[in-house]
mmCIF file of N, CA and C in Angstrom:
data_model
loop_
_atom_site.group_PDB
_atom_site.id
_atom_site.type_symbol
_atom_site.label_atom_id
_atom_site.label_comp_id
_atom_site.label_asym_id
_atom_site.label_seq_id
_atom_site.Cartn_x
_atom_site.Cartn_y
_atom_site.Cartn_z
ATOM 1 N N UNK A 145 10.232 2.240 -11.992
ATOM 2 C CA UNK A 145 10.811 3.427 -11.667
ATOM 3 C C UNK A 145 11.888 3.927 -12.885
ATOM 4 N N UNK A 146 12.635 2.687 -12.828
ATOM 5 C CA UNK A 146 14.013 2.837 -13.737
ATOM 6 C C UNK A 146 13.575 2.955 -15.132
ATOM 7 N N UNK A 147 12.563 2.076 -15.640
ATOM 8 C CA UNK A 147 12.272 2.207 -17.198
ATOM 9 C C UNK A 147 11.327 3.359 -17.310
ATOM 10 N N UNK A 148 10.488 3.926 -16.363
ATOM 11 C CA UNK A 148 9.710 5.110 -16.233
ATOM 12 C C UNK A 148 10.671 6.127 -16.466
ATOM 13 N N UNK A 149 11.589 6.162 -16.078
ATOM 14 C CA UNK A 149 12.552 7.334 -16.086
ATOM 15 C C UNK A 149 13.399 7.395 -17.394
ATOM 16 N N UNK A 150 13.611 6.349 -17.934
ATOM 17 C CA UNK A 150 14.521 6.372 -19.447
ATOM 18 C C UNK A 150 14.030 4.725 -19.997
ATOM 19 N N UNK A 151 13.168 5.083 -21.015
ATOM 20 C CA UNK A 151 12.815 3.760 -21.686
ATOM 21 C C UNK A 151 13.740 3.149 -22.589
ATOM 22 N N UNK A 152 14.859 3.533 -22.687
ATOM 23 C CA UNK A 152 15.959 3.160 -23.460
ATOM 24 C C UNK A 152 16.757 2.091 -22.450
ATOM 25 N N UNK A 153 16.512 2.094 -21.282
ATOM 26 C CA UNK A 153 17.223 1.219 -20.332
ATOM 27 C C UNK A 153 17.007 -0.360 -20.762
ATOM 28 N N UNK A 154 18.095 -1.063 -20.598
ATOM 29 C CA UNK A 154 17.693 -2.399 -20.939
ATOM 30 C C UNK A 154 17.778 -3.172 -19.532
ATOM 31 N N UNK A 155 16.781 -4.249 -19.237
ATOM 32 C CA UNK A 155 16.837 -5.221 -18.221
ATOM 33 C C UNK A 155 17.501 -6.179 -18.390
ATOM 34 N N UNK A 156 18.146 -6.724 -17.095
ATOM 35 C CA UNK A 156 18.931 -8.053 -17.327
ATOM 36 C C UNK A 156 18.924 -8.310 -15.990
ATOM 37 N N UNK A 157 19.100 -9.790 -15.685
ATOM 38 C CA UNK A 157 19.107 -10.509 -14.356
ATOM 39 C C UNK A 157 20.781 -10.700 -14.421
ATOM 40 N N UNK A 158 21.458 -10.013 -13.283
ATOM 41 C CA UNK A 158 22.682 -10.315 -13.157
ATOM 42 C C UNK A 158 23.085 -10.092 -11.455
ATOM 43 N N UNK A 159 23.856 -10.678 -10.831
ATOM 44 C CA UNK A 159 24.214 -10.415 -9.675
ATOM 45 C C UNK A 159 23.251 -10.803 -8.658
ATOM 46 N N UNK A 160 22.321 -11.769 -8.917
ATOM 47 C CA UNK A 160 21.298 -12.025 -8.104
ATOM 48 C C UNK A 160 20.146 -11.171 -8.025
ATOM 49 N N UNK A 161 20.085 -10.222 -8.898
ATOM 50 C CA UNK A 161 18.854 -9.224 -9.198
ATOM 51 C C UNK A 161 18.658 -8.796 -10.332
ATOM 52 N N UNK A 162 17.848 -7.709 -10.519
ATOM 53 C CA UNK A 162 17.443 -7.188 -11.695
ATOM 54 C C UNK A 162 18.100 -6.058 -11.907
ATOM 55 N N UNK A 163 18.767 -5.838 -13.160
ATOM 56 C CA UNK A 163 19.776 -4.750 -13.420
ATOM 57 C C UNK A 163 19.121 -3.789 -14.504
ATOM 58 N N UNK A 164 19.621 -2.470 -14.501
ATOM 59 C CA UNK A 164 19.301 -1.811 -15.715
ATOM 60 C C UNK A 164 20.566 -1.311 -16.333
ATOM 61 N N UNK A 165 20.751 -1.508 -17.555
ATOM 62 C CA UNK A 165 21.937 -0.929 -18.542
ATOM 63 C C UNK A 165 21.523 0.272 -19.270
ATOM 64 N N UNK A 166 22.504 1.011 -19.713
ATOM 65 C CA UNK A 166 22.325 2.141 -20.665
ATOM 66 C C UNK A 166 23.455 1.833 -21.409
ATOM 67 N N UNK A 167 23.463 2.451 -22.473
ATOM 68 C CA UNK A 167 24.722 2.390 -23.616
ATOM 69 C C UNK A 167 25.986 2.629 -22.719
ATOM 70 N N UNK A 168 26.304 3.406 -21.779
ATOM 71 C CA UNK A 168 27.370 3.557 -21.317
ATOM 72 C C UNK A 168 27.651 2.627 -19.894
ATOM 73 N N UNK A 169 26.721 1.646 -19.774
ATOM 74 C CA UNK A 169 27.050 0.676 -18.753
ATOM 75 C C UNK A 169 25.803 0.584 -17.820
ATOM 76 N N UNK A 170 26.087 -0.193 -16.515
ATOM 77 C CA UNK A 170 25.175 -0.676 -15.576
ATOM 78 C C UNK A 170 24.888 0.703 -14.762
ATOM 79 N N UNK A 171 23.571 0.863 -14.984
ATOM 80 C CA UNK A 171 23.053 2.149 -14.130
ATOM 81 C C UNK A 171 22.904 1.829 -12.597
ATOM 82 N N UNK A 172 22.159 0.422 -12.365
ATOM 83 C CA UNK A 172 21.843 0.341 -11.132
ATOM 84 C C UNK A 172 20.997 -0.991 -11.131
ATOM 85 N N UNK A 173 20.366 -1.272 -9.805
ATOM 86 C CA UNK A 173 19.658 -2.610 -9.660
ATOM 87 C C UNK A 173 18.711 -2.697 -8.636
ATOM 88 N N UNK A 174 17.784 -3.639 -8.524
ATOM 89 C CA UNK A 174 17.002 -3.969 -7.376
ATOM 90 C C UNK A 174 17.370 -5.376 -6.977
ATOM 91 N N UNK A 175 17.653 -5.648 -5.696
ATOM 92 C CA UNK A 175 17.843 -6.707 -5.103
ATOM 93 C C UNK A 175 16.976 -7.122 -3.956
ATOM 94 N N UNK A 176 16.487 -8.455 -3.792
ATOM 95 C CA UNK A 176 15.578 -8.739 -2.796
ATOM 96 C C UNK A 176 16.379 -9.810 -1.963
ATOM 97 N N UNK A 177 16.244 -9.139 -0.459
ATOM 98 C CA UNK A 177 16.724 -9.895 0.662
ATOM 99 C C UNK A 177 15.459 -10.218 1.610
ATOM 100 N N UNK A 178 15.903 -11.118 2.521
ATOM 101 C CA UNK A 178 14.848 -11.606 3.648
ATOM 102 C C UNK A 178 14.006 -10.505 4.291
ATOM 103 N N UNK A 179 14.658 -9.332 4.466
ATOM 104 C CA UNK A 179 13.943 -8.445 5.106
ATOM 105 C C UNK A 179 13.674 -7.015 4.713
ATOM 106 N N UNK A 180 14.415 -6.821 3.295
ATOM 107 C CA UNK A 180 14.268 -5.701 2.513
ATOM 108 C C UNK A 180 14.543 -5.692 1.303
ATOM 109 N N UNK A 181 14.417 -4.680 0.515
ATOM 110 C CA UNK A 181 14.646 -4.859 -0.958
ATOM 111 C C UNK A 181 15.761 -3.545 -0.929
ATOM 112 N N UNK A 182 16.888 -3.768 -1.962
ATOM 113 C CA UNK A 182 17.993 -2.932 -1.861
ATOM 114 C C UNK A 182 17.790 -2.384 -3.323
ATOM 115 N N UNK A 183 17.652 -0.987 -3.379
ATOM 116 C CA UNK A 183 17.511 -0.355 -4.944
ATOM 117 C C UNK A 183 19.449 0.075 -4.930
ATOM 118 N N UNK A 184 20.056 -0.311 -5.770
ATOM 119 C CA UNK A 184 21.347 0.180 -5.864
ATOM 120 C C UNK A 184 21.595 0.864 -7.027
ATOM 121 N N UNK A 185 22.744 1.979 -6.867
ATOM 122 C CA UNK A 185 23.072 2.673 -7.928
ATOM 123 C C UNK A 185 24.397 2.791 -8.436
ATOM 124 N N UNK A 186 24.792 2.411 -9.526
ATOM 125 C CA UNK A 186 26.362 1.989 -9.677
ATOM 126 C C UNK A 186 27.257 3.242 -9.520
ATOM 127 N N UNK A 187 26.770 4.620 -9.577
ATOM 128 C CA UNK A 187 27.469 5.847 -9.464
ATOM 129 C C UNK A 187 26.674 6.712 -8.454
ATOM 130 N N UNK A 188 26.239 6.097 -7.417
ATOM 131 C CA UNK A 188 25.346 6.719 -6.452
ATOM 132 C C UNK A 188 26.409 7.825 -5.560
ATOM 133 N N UNK A 189 27.561 7.612 -5.586
ATOM 134 C CA UNK A 189 28.353 8.464 -4.789
ATOM 135 C C UNK A 189 28.550 9.971 -5.314
ATOM 136 N N UNK A 190 28.214 9.737 -6.525
ATOM 137 C CA UNK A 190 28.230 11.181 -7.281
ATOM 138 C C UNK A 190 26.927 11.837 -7.204
ATOM 139 N N UNK A 191 25.618 11.205 -6.598
ATOM 140 C CA UNK A 191 24.490 11.996 -6.843
ATOM 141 C C UNK A 191 24.436 13.299 -5.833
ATOM 142 N N UNK A 192 23.655 13.842 -5.998
ATOM 143 C CA UNK A 192 23.234 15.120 -4.952
ATOM 144 C C UNK A 192 22.125 14.540 -3.649
ATOM 145 N N UNK A 193 22.707 14.607 -2.637
ATOM 146 C CA UNK A 193 22.094 13.813 -1.599
ATOM 147 C C UNK A 193 22.113 14.775 -0.233
ATOM 148 N N UNK A 194 21.520 15.786 -0.525
ATOM 149 C CA UNK A 194 21.655 16.695 0.774
ATOM 150 C C UNK A 194 21.206 16.140 2.196
ATOM 151 N N UNK A 195 20.128 15.095 2.072
ATOM 152 C CA UNK A 195 19.650 14.734 3.194
ATOM 153 C C UNK A 195 20.408 13.464 3.754
ATOM 154 N N UNK A 196 21.382 13.203 2.998
ATOM 155 C CA UNK A 196 22.379 11.814 3.408
ATOM 156 C C UNK A 196 21.495 10.636 3.434
ATOM 157 N N UNK A 197 20.651 10.482 2.701
ATOM 158 C CA UNK A 197 19.792 9.268 2.575
ATOM 159 C C UNK A 197 20.549 8.006 2.220
ATOM 160 N N UNK A 198 21.416 7.967 1.065
ATOM 161 C CA UNK A 198 21.928 6.902 0.328
ATOM 162 C C UNK A 198 23.003 6.377 1.283
ATOM 163 N N UNK A 199 22.979 5.095 1.301
ATOM 164 C CA UNK A 199 23.717 4.117 2.006
ATOM 165 C C UNK A 199 25.139 3.740 1.337
ATOM 166 N N UNK A 200 26.058 3.393 2.054
ATOM 167 C CA UNK A 200 27.146 2.759 1.534
ATOM 168 C C UNK A 200 28.392 3.451 1.625
ATOM 169 N N UNK A 201 29.429 2.840 1.616
ATOM 170 C CA UNK A 201 30.877 3.792 1.576
ATOM 171 C C UNK A 201 31.753 3.536 0.531
ATOM 172 N N UNK A 202 31.364 2.700 -0.518
ATOM 173 C CA UNK A 202 32.242 2.478 -1.450
ATOM 174 C C UNK A 202 32.641 3.569 -2.086
ATOM 175 N N UNK A 203 33.783 3.476 -3.434
ATOM 176 C CA UNK A 203 34.273 4.415 -4.115
ATOM 177 C C UNK A 203 32.887 5.072 -5.127
ATOM 178 N N UNK A 204 32.228 4.262 -5.403
ATOM 179 C CA UNK A 204 31.039 4.494 -6.348
ATOM 180 C C UNK A 204 29.594 4.316 -5.840
ATOM 181 N N UNK A 205 29.548 2.842 -5.524
ATOM 182 C CA UNK A 205 28.278 2.345 -5.339
ATOM 183 C C UNK A 205 27.389 2.907 -4.202
ATOM 184 N N UNK A 206 26.156 3.300 -4.190
ATOM 185 C CA UNK A 206 25.268 3.622 -3.297
ATOM 186 C C UNK A 206 24.109 2.974 -3.066
ATOM 187 N N UNK A 207 23.176 2.856 -2.020
ATOM 188 C CA UNK A 207 21.869 2.072 -2.206
ATOM 189 C C UNK A 207 21.025 2.682 -1.164
ATOM 190 N N UNK A 208 19.817 2.037 -1.412
ATOM 191 C CA UNK A 208 18.642 2.330 -0.515
ATOM 192 C C UNK A 208 17.927 1.192 0.061
ATOM 193 N N UNK A 209 17.772 0.806 1.283
ATOM 194 C CA UNK A 209 17.156 -0.406 1.879
ATOM 195 C C UNK A 209 15.686 -0.046 1.896
ATOM 196 N N UNK A 210 14.691 -0.566 1.342
ATOM 197 C CA UNK A 210 13.504 -0.278 1.274
ATOM 198 C C UNK A 210 12.786 -1.431 2.456
ATOM 199 N N UNK A 211 12.321 -1.177 3.500
ATOM 200 C CA UNK A 211 11.416 -2.182 4.216
ATOM 201 C C UNK A 211 9.913 -1.977 4.384
ATOM 202 N N UNK A 212 9.446 -1.009 3.866
ATOM 203 C CA UNK A 212 8.040 -0.639 3.761
ATOM 204 C C UNK A 212 7.703 -0.098 2.454
ATOM 205 N N UNK A 213 6.499 -0.061 2.186
ATOM 206 C CA UNK A 213 5.965 0.850 0.985
ATOM 207 C C UNK A 213 6.319 2.187 1.310
ATOM 208 N N UNK A 214 6.049 2.586 2.492
ATOM 209 C CA UNK A 214 6.294 4.093 2.798
ATOM 210 C C UNK A 214 7.634 4.450 2.644
ATOM 211 N N UNK A 215 8.889 3.655 2.872
ATOM 212 C CA UNK A 215 10.061 3.927 2.688
ATOM 213 C C UNK A 215 10.628 4.347 1.063
ATOM 214 N N UNK A 216 9.374 4.001 0.234
ATOM 215 C CA UNK A 216 9.671 4.256 -1.363
ATOM 216 C C UNK A 216 9.524 5.805 -1.393
ATOM 217 N N UNK A 217 8.744 6.437 -0.759
ATOM 218 C CA UNK A 217 8.791 7.928 -0.824
ATOM 219 C C UNK A 217 9.711 8.521 0.376
ATOM 220 N N UNK A 218 9.768 8.080 1.290
ATOM 221 C CA UNK A 218 10.574 8.472 2.320
ATOM 222 C C UNK A 218 11.932 8.698 1.913
ATOM 223 N N UNK A 219 12.391 7.790 1.425
ATOM 224 C CA UNK A 219 13.791 7.582 1.068
ATOM 225 C C UNK A 219 13.961 8.151 -0.564
ATOM 226 N N UNK A 220 12.850 8.612 -1.005
ATOM 227 C CA UNK A 220 13.167 9.529 -2.175
ATOM 228 C C UNK A 220 13.809 8.565 -3.358
ATOM 229 N N UNK A 221 13.045 7.372 -3.734
ATOM 230 C CA UNK A 221 13.922 6.418 -4.584
ATOM 231 C C UNK A 221 13.583 7.010 -5.986
ATOM 232 N N UNK A 222 12.472 7.543 -6.355
ATOM 233 C CA UNK A 222 12.216 7.990 -7.660
ATOM 234 C C UNK A 222 13.279 9.205 -7.892
ATOM 235 N N UNK A 223 13.501 10.190 -7.167
ATOM 236 C CA UNK A 223 14.540 11.195 -7.175
ATOM 237 C C UNK A 223 15.821 10.590 -7.475
ATOM 238 N N UNK A 224 16.105 9.520 -6.901
ATOM 239 C CA UNK A 224 17.599 8.770 -6.980
ATOM 240 C C UNK A 224 17.662 8.186 -8.305
ATOM 241 N N UNK A 225 16.548 7.600 -8.701
ATOM 242 C CA UNK A 225 16.406 6.613 -9.910
ATOM 243 C C UNK A 225 16.588 7.698 -11.215
ATOM 244 N N UNK A 226 15.938 8.780 -10.782
ATOM 245 C CA UNK A 226 16.037 9.644 -11.868
ATOM 246 C C UNK A 226 17.535 10.589 -12.196
ATOM 247 N N UNK A 227 18.300 10.481 -10.986
ATOM 248 C CA UNK A 227 19.684 10.954 -11.152
ATOM 249 C C UNK A 227 20.457 9.710 -11.748
ATOM 250 N N UNK A 228 20.239 8.440 -11.390
ATOM 251 C CA UNK A 228 20.876 7.328 -12.161
ATOM 252 C C UNK A 228 20.819 7.311 -13.518
ATOM 253 N N UNK A 229 19.551 7.573 -14.180
ATOM 254 C CA UNK A 229 19.355 7.296 -15.463
ATOM 255 C C UNK A 229 19.898 8.835 -16.104
ATOM 256 N N UNK A 230 19.918 9.691 -15.652
ATOM 257 C CA UNK A 230 20.270 10.930 -16.200
ATOM 258 C C UNK A 230 21.832 11.545 -16.073
ATOM 259 N N UNK A 231 22.318 10.579 -15.338
ATOM 260 C CA UNK A 231 23.833 11.085 -15.296
ATOM 261 C C UNK A 231 24.970 10.314 -16.318
#
């Protein structure tokens, strides 16, 4: 979804996961855990999230925990990825 949203992103492996970078820095990443996948956004705190789906309380970062295939749509992953690559 990250690369579909912006073909100019650069993939890399850092911090134990797959990260996506743009010219202005780290956009976000995907991290695999035993019971879920975490989709993380470097500037997620600034995203429009009217349903309060994003998790985390840091100054900038937010994430989505994906437990099932259905969570991808339910937690609006594509919507938040779009915000990440266009902000």
